[in-house]
Amino acid sequence: MFLAHGPADGPAGHAEAALRAALCAAREGGGALPPDSPVTRDAVCGAVVDLWTAGRLLAVRGPESATARHVLPRILLEGTEGLAAVLGTRLHEQGDCAGEFNRHARALAEAARQAGDPRLAARVAEALSGVADGGDRLARPLTGVRPAVLPAVLAPAVTELEAERLALAAACRTLADGGAVPPLADRYALLTAAAACLDRWRHRRAGHGTLTGDRARLVGALERIAARLGRPADPARAEHDWRPLVLAEALGHRFPATPVLSAMGRRAAS
């Protein structure tokens, strides 16, 4: 495994190893759900794009930043917990794929517990004044591209997240001492992850409504962040479903190569 940002025994390393173990179990069967199960599809796709998000944020902020330490273990644990259903009746086995999955899931759960420390949230909250006075990344739009000219598959999620950013900026400007800082810190961290995804994404030529593998990962990442902020995806977007492409990459060992996720040994840029 190649992890260019963050140690292999860090949260992203554990989440990646848990994903590999769940895919191993799905292929082996024996009580695990098959790769073509809808449950497997949703769980694997969620875990993959959560790792992709982690790679983007770690590349921008680094593994020791308060923002990454606060939000990533909990994002990655959510994706990993979804994978537990893939193992089916094998979940509590001790060896092979199931044992490997459980070992890494436990380590990730401990990292997520530590990420919930109020002192860490307070450190993240120190950045809120920068949102108010223009010094922080979130004082600027999530993307310089107007939603009207974004690819059709991206525009809805970007529009919703930009509305969340504007609301956060307004709250930061009016935040009084003793206000609801921890919830704002959570929202700040999630929106910072969204900004990192958009900042490091490179537009590739394709039809305005066309999904490519790169675009599918971005759409999935932004939709999952929006859902965590209370803005779940509209079912009407089904014609732009990002999951089939992401699942095909995962099952074909063609993971997106990010600073965190090694693409099953490949180091090509995403």
CSV table of C-alpha atoms in Angstrom, one decimal:
chain,number,residue,atom,x,y,z
A,1,MET,CA,0.0,0.0,0.0
A,2,PHE,CA,1.3,3.4,-0.9
A,3,LEU,CA,0.1,6.4,1.2
A,4,ALA,CA,1.9,9.6,0.2
A,5,HIS,CA,0.0,11.7,2.8
A,6,GLY,CA,-0.6,10.3,6.2
A,7,PRO,CA,0.7,7.1,7.8
A,8,ALA,CA,-0.6,3.7,6.8
A,9,ASP,CA,-1.7,3.1,10.4
A,10,GLY,CA,-3.7,6.4,10.3
A,11,PRO,CA,-7.5,6.7,9.8
A,12,ALA,CA,-7.3,6.7,6.0
A,13,GLY,CA,-5.0,3.6,6.0
A,14,HIS,CA,-7.4,1.7,8.2
A,15,ALA,CA,-10.4,2.7,6.1
A,16,GLU,CA,-8.7,1.7,2.9
A,17,ALA,CA,-7.7,-1.7,4.4
A,18,ALA,CA,-11.3,-2.3,5.6
A,19,LEU,CA,-12.6,-1.5,2.1
A,20,ARG,CA,-10.2,-4.0,0.6
A,21,ALA,CA,-11.2,-6.7,3.2
A,22,ALA,CA,-14.9,-6.1,2.5
A,23,LEU,CA,-14.3,-6.5,-1.3
A,24,CYS,CA,-12.3,-9.7,-0.6
A,25,ALA,CA,-15.3,-11.1,1.4
A,26,ALA,CA,-17.8,-10.1,-1.3
A,27,ARG,CA,-15.7,-12.0,-3.9
A,28,GLU,CA,-15.3,-15.0,-1.8
A,29,GLY,CA,-19.0,-15.3,-0.8
A,30,GLY,CA,-19.6,-17.9,2.0
A,31,GLY,CA,-22.2,-15.7,3.7
A,32,ALA,CA,-21.0,-12.4,2.5
A,33,LEU,CA,-23.2,-10.4,0.0
A,34,PRO,CA,-22.2,-10.7,-3.6
A,35,PRO,CA,-20.5,-7.8,-5.5
A,36,ASP,CA,-23.7,-7.2,-7.6
A,37,SER,CA,-25.9,-6.7,-4.5
A,38,PRO,CA,-27.4,-3.3,-4.2
A,39,VAL,CA,-26.2,-3.2,-0.6
A,40,THR,CA,-22.7,-3.9,-1.7
A,41,ARG,CA,-22.9,-1.3,-4.4
A,42,ASP,CA,-24.0,1.5,-2.0
A,43,ALA,CA,-21.6,0.5,0.7
A,44,VAL,CA,-18.6,0.2,-1.5
A,45,CYS,CA,-19.3,3.4,-3.4
A,46,GLY,CA,-19.8,5.3,-0.3
A,47,ALA,CA,-16.5,4.1,1.2
A,48,VAL,CA,-14.6,4.8,-2.0
A,49,VAL,CA,-15.7,8.4,-2.4
A,50,ASP,CA,-15.2,9.0,1.3
A,51,LEU,CA,-11.6,7.9,0.8
A,52,TRP,CA,-11.3,10.1,-2.2
A,53,THR,CA,-12.5,13.0,-0.1
A,54,ALA,CA,-9.9,12.2,2.5
A,55,GLY,CA,-7.2,12.2,-0.1
A,56,ARG,CA,-8.2,15.7,-1.3
A,57,LEU,CA,-8.4,17.2,2.2
A,58,LEU,CA,-5.2,15.6,3.4
A,59,ALA,CA,-3.4,16.9,0.3
A,60,VAL,CA,-4.6,20.5,1.1
A,61,ARG,CA,-4.4,20.5,4.9
A,62,GLY,CA,-2.1,17.7,5.9
A,63,PRO,CA,-2.7,14.8,8.4
A,64,GLU,CA,-1.8,16.9,11.4
A,65,SER,CA,-4.2,19.8,10.8
A,66,ALA,CA,-7.0,20.1,13.3
A,67,THR,CA,-9.6,20.1,10.5
A,68,ALA,CA,-8.4,16.8,9.1
A,69,ARG,CA,-8.1,15.2,12.5
A,70,HIS,CA,-11.5,16.4,13.5
A,71,VAL,CA,-13.6,15.4,10.5
A,72,LEU,CA,-11.9,12.6,8.5
A,73,PRO,CA,-12.0,9.8,11.1
A,74,ARG,CA,-15.7,10.3,11.5
A,75,ILE,CA,-16.3,10.5,7.7
A,76,LEU,CA,-14.3,7.4,7.1
A,77,LEU,CA,-15.9,5.5,10.0
A,78,GLU,CA,-19.3,6.1,8.5
A,79,GLY,CA,-18.2,4.6,5.2
A,80,THR,CA,-16.6,1.7,6.9
A,81,GLU,CA,-19.6,1.0,9.1
A,82,GLY,CA,-21.7,0.8,5.9
A,83,LEU,CA,-19.3,-1.9,4.7
A,84,ALA,CA,-20.2,-4.2,7.6
A,85,ALA,CA,-23.4,-5.2,5.9
A,86,VAL,CA,-21.4,-6.6,3.0
A,87,LEU,CA,-19.8,-9.2,5.1
A,88,GLY,CA,-23.2,-10.6,6.0
A,89,THR,CA,-23.0,-13.7,8.3
A,90,ARG,CA,-19.2,-13.6,8.0
A,91,LEU,CA,-19.0,-10.3,10.0
A,92,HIS,CA,-17.9,-11.9,13.2
A,93,GLU,CA,-15.5,-14.5,11.8
A,94,GLN,CA,-12.0,-14.2,13.3
A,95,GLY,CA,-9.8,-14.9,10.3
A,96,ASP,CA,-9.1,-14.0,6.7
A,97,CYS,CA,-11.2,-11.1,5.2
A,98,ALA,CA,-13.6,-10.7,8.1
A,99,GLY,CA,-10.9,-10.7,10.7
A,100,GLU,CA,-9.0,-8.1,8.8
A,101,PHE,CA,-12.0,-5.9,8.3
A,102,ASN,CA,-12.9,-6.0,12.0
A,103,ARG,CA,-9.3,-5.2,13.1
A,104,HIS,CA,-9.2,-2.1,10.9
A,105,ALA,CA,-12.8,-1.1,11.8
A,106,ARG,CA,-12.0,-1.1,15.5
A,107,ALA,CA,-8.9,1.0,14.9
A,108,LEU,CA,-10.9,3.5,12.9
A,109,ALA,CA,-13.6,3.6,15.6
A,110,GLU,CA,-11.0,4.6,18.2
A,111,ALA,CA,-9.7,7.3,15.9
A,112,ALA,CA,-13.2,8.6,15.4
A,113,ARG,CA,-13.7,8.6,19.2
A,114,GLN,CA,-10.6,10.8,19.6
A,115,ALA,CA,-11.7,13.1,16.8
A,116,GLY,CA,-14.8,13.9,18.9
A,117,ASP,CA,-12.7,15.5,21.6
A,118,PRO,CA,-14.2,19.0,22.3
A,119,ARG,CA,-10.7,20.4,22.5
A,120,LEU,CA,-10.1,19.5,18.9
A,121,ALA,CA,-13.4,21.0,17.9
A,122,ALA,CA,-12.3,24.2,19.7
A,123,ARG,CA,-9.1,24.3,17.6
A,124,VAL,CA,-11.1,23.9,14.4
A,125,ALA,CA,-13.3,26.7,15.6
A,126,GLU,CA,-10.4,29.1,15.8
A,127,ALA,CA,-10.6,29.3,12.0
A,128,LEU,CA,-14.2,30.7,12.1
A,129,SER,CA,-13.0,34.2,12.5
A,130,GLY,CA,-11.1,33.9,9.2
A,131,VAL,CA,-14.3,33.0,7.4
A,132,ALA,CA,-15.8,36.2,8.8
A,133,ASP,CA,-12.9,38.5,7.9
A,134,GLY,CA,-12.0,37.0,4.5
A,135,GLY,CA,-8.8,35.2,5.5
A,136,ASP,CA,-10.1,31.7,5.2
A,137,ARG,CA,-10.7,29.6,2.1
A,138,LEU,CA,-14.4,29.4,3.0
A,139,ALA,CA,-14.7,33.2,2.7
A,140,ARG,CA,-14.6,32.6,-1.0
A,141,PRO,CA,-17.0,30.6,-3.2
A,142,LEU,CA,-16.4,26.9,-3.4
A,143,THR,CA,-15.7,27.2,-7.1
A,144,GLY,CA,-15.1,30.2,-9.4
A,145,VAL,CA,-17.3,28.5,-12.0
A,146,ARG,CA,-20.9,29.7,-12.0
A,147,PRO,CA,-23.3,26.8,-11.3
A,148,ALA,CA,-25.1,27.6,-14.6
A,149,VAL,CA,-22.0,26.6,-16.6
A,150,LEU,CA,-20.9,23.7,-14.5
A,151,PRO,CA,-21.5,20.2,-15.9
A,152,ALA,CA,-25.2,19.3,-15.2
A,153,VAL,CA,-24.2,16.4,-13.0
A,154,LEU,CA,-22.3,18.8,-10.7
A,155,ALA,CA,-24.4,21.9,-10.5
A,156,PRO,CA,-27.1,20.7,-8.0
A,157,ALA,CA,-24.6,19.6,-5.3
A,158,VAL,CA,-22.3,22.6,-5.8
A,159,THR,CA,-25.3,25.0,-5.5
A,160,GLU,CA,-26.5,23.4,-2.3
A,161,LEU,CA,-23.0,23.4,-0.8
A,162,GLU,CA,-22.5,27.0,-1.8
A,163,ALA,CA,-25.7,27.9,0.0
A,164,GLU,CA,-24.3,26.1,3.1
A,165,ARG,CA,-21.0,28.1,2.8
A,166,LEU,CA,-22.9,31.4,2.6
A,167,ALA,CA,-24.9,30.5,5.7
A,168,LEU,CA,-21.8,29.5,7.6
A,169,ALA,CA,-20.1,32.8,6.6
A,170,ALA,CA,-23.1,34.7,7.8
A,171,ALA,CA,-23.1,32.8,11.1
A,172,CYS,CA,-19.4,33.4,11.6
A,173,ARG,CA,-19.9,37.2,11.2
A,174,THR,CA,-22.5,37.3,13.9
A,175,LEU,CA,-21.0,34.7,16.2
A,176,ALA,CA,-21.0,35.9,19.8
A,177,ASP,CA,-18.8,34.6,22.5
A,178,GLY,CA,-20.2,31.5,24.0
A,179,GLY,CA,-22.2,30.8,20.8
A,180,ALA,CA,-22.8,27.3,19.3
A,181,VAL,CA,-19.2,26.9,18.2
A,182,PRO,CA,-18.9,23.1,18.0
A,183,PRO,CA,-21.7,22.7,15.4
A,184,LEU,CA,-20.2,25.5,13.4
A,185,ALA,CA,-16.8,23.7,13.6
A,186,ASP,CA,-18.3,20.6,12.2
A,187,ARG,CA,-19.9,22.5,9.3
A,188,TYR,CA,-16.7,24.3,8.7
A,189,ALA,CA,-14.7,21.1,8.5
A,190,LEU,CA,-17.2,19.5,6.1
A,191,LEU,CA,-17.3,22.5,3.8
A,192,THR,CA,-13.5,22.7,3.9
A,193,ALA,CA,-13.4,19.1,2.6
A,194,ALA,CA,-15.9,20.1,-0.1
A,195,ALA,CA,-13.7,23.0,-1.1
A,196,ALA,CA,-10.6,20.7,-1.2
A,197,CYS,CA,-12.4,18.3,-3.5
A,198,LEU,CA,-13.4,21.2,-5.9
A,199,ASP,CA,-10.0,23.0,-5.7
A,200,ARG,CA,-8.0,19.9,-6.7
A,201,TRP,CA,-10.5,18.6,-9.3
A,202,ARG,CA,-9.4,19.2,-12.9
A,203,HIS,CA,-12.2,19.6,-15.4
A,204,ARG,CA,-11.9,17.1,-18.2
A,205,ARG,CA,-13.5,17.5,-21.6
A,206,ALA,CA,-16.8,15.6,-21.7
A,207,GLY,CA,-20.4,16.2,-22.6
A,208,HIS,CA,-22.1,18.7,-20.3
A,209,GLY,CA,-24.2,15.9,-18.7
A,210,THR,CA,-21.7,13.1,-19.1
A,211,LEU,CA,-20.3,11.2,-16.1
A,212,THR,CA,-16.6,10.2,-16.3
A,213,GLY,CA,-14.9,8.2,-13.6
A,214,ASP,CA,-13.2,11.4,-12.2
A,215,ARG,CA,-16.5,13.4,-12.3
A,216,ALA,CA,-18.4,10.5,-10.7
A,217,ARG,CA,-16.1,10.5,-7.7
A,218,LEU,CA,-16.5,14.2,-7.3
A,219,VAL,CA,-20.3,14.1,-7.6
A,220,GLY,CA,-20.4,11.3,-5.1
A,221,ALA,CA,-18.1,13.1,-2.6
A,222,LEU,CA,-20.1,16.3,-2.8
A,223,GLU,CA,-23.4,14.6,-2.5
A,224,ARG,CA,-22.3,12.7,0.6
A,225,ILE,CA,-20.9,15.9,2.2
A,226,ALA,CA,-24.2,17.7,1.4
A,227,ALA,CA,-26.1,14.8,3.0
A,228,ARG,CA,-24.0,15.2,6.2
A,229,LEU,CA,-25.0,18.8,6.2
A,230,GLY,CA,-28.6,17.9,6.1
A,231,ARG,CA,-29.1,18.3,2.3
A,232,PRO,CA,-29.7,14.7,0.9
A,233,ALA,CA,-29.6,14.2,-2.8
A,234,ASP,CA,-32.8,14.7,-4.8
A,235,PRO,CA,-34.1,11.3,-6.1
A,236,ALA,CA,-34.8,13.1,-9.4
A,237,ARG,CA,-31.0,13.0,-10.0
A,238,ALA,CA,-31.1,9.3,-10.7
A,239,GLU,CA,-30.2,9.8,-14.4
A,240,HIS,CA,-26.9,11.1,-13.1
A,241,ASP,CA,-26.2,8.2,-10.8
A,242,TRP,CA,-22.4,8.2,-10.0
A,243,ARG,CA,-22.4,4.8,-8.4
A,244,PRO,CA,-22.1,2.4,-11.4
A,245,LEU,CA,-18.8,4.0,-12.5
A,246,VAL,CA,-17.4,4.0,-9.0
A,247,LEU,CA,-18.4,0.5,-8.3
A,248,ALA,CA,-16.9,-0.7,-11.6
A,249,GLU,CA,-13.6,0.9,-10.7
A,250,ALA,CA,-13.6,-0.7,-7.2
A,251,LEU,CA,-14.5,-4.2,-8.5
A,252,GLY,CA,-11.9,-3.9,-11.2
A,253,HIS,CA,-9.2,-2.8,-8.8
A,254,ARG,CA,-9.1,0.6,-10.5
A,255,PHE,CA,-9.3,2.8,-7.5
A,256,PRO,CA,-8.8,6.5,-8.0
A,257,ALA,CA,-5.2,7.2,-7.2
A,258,THR,CA,-5.3,10.1,-4.7
A,259,PRO,CA,-2.6,11.0,-2.1
A,260,VAL,CA,-4.3,8.6,0.2
A,261,LEU,CA,-5.8,5.8,-2.0
A,262,SER,CA,-3.2,3.9,-3.9
A,263,ALA,CA,-5.3,2.6,-6.8
A,264,MET,CA,-4.3,-1.0,-5.9
A,265,GLY,CA,-0.6,-0.2,-6.4
A,266,ARG,CA,-1.0,2.2,-9.3
A,267,ARG,CA,0.4,5.7,-8.8
A,268,ALA,CA,-1.2,7.4,-11.8
A,269,ALA,CA,-2.8,10.8,-11.0
A,270,SER,CA,-6.5,10.9,-10.8
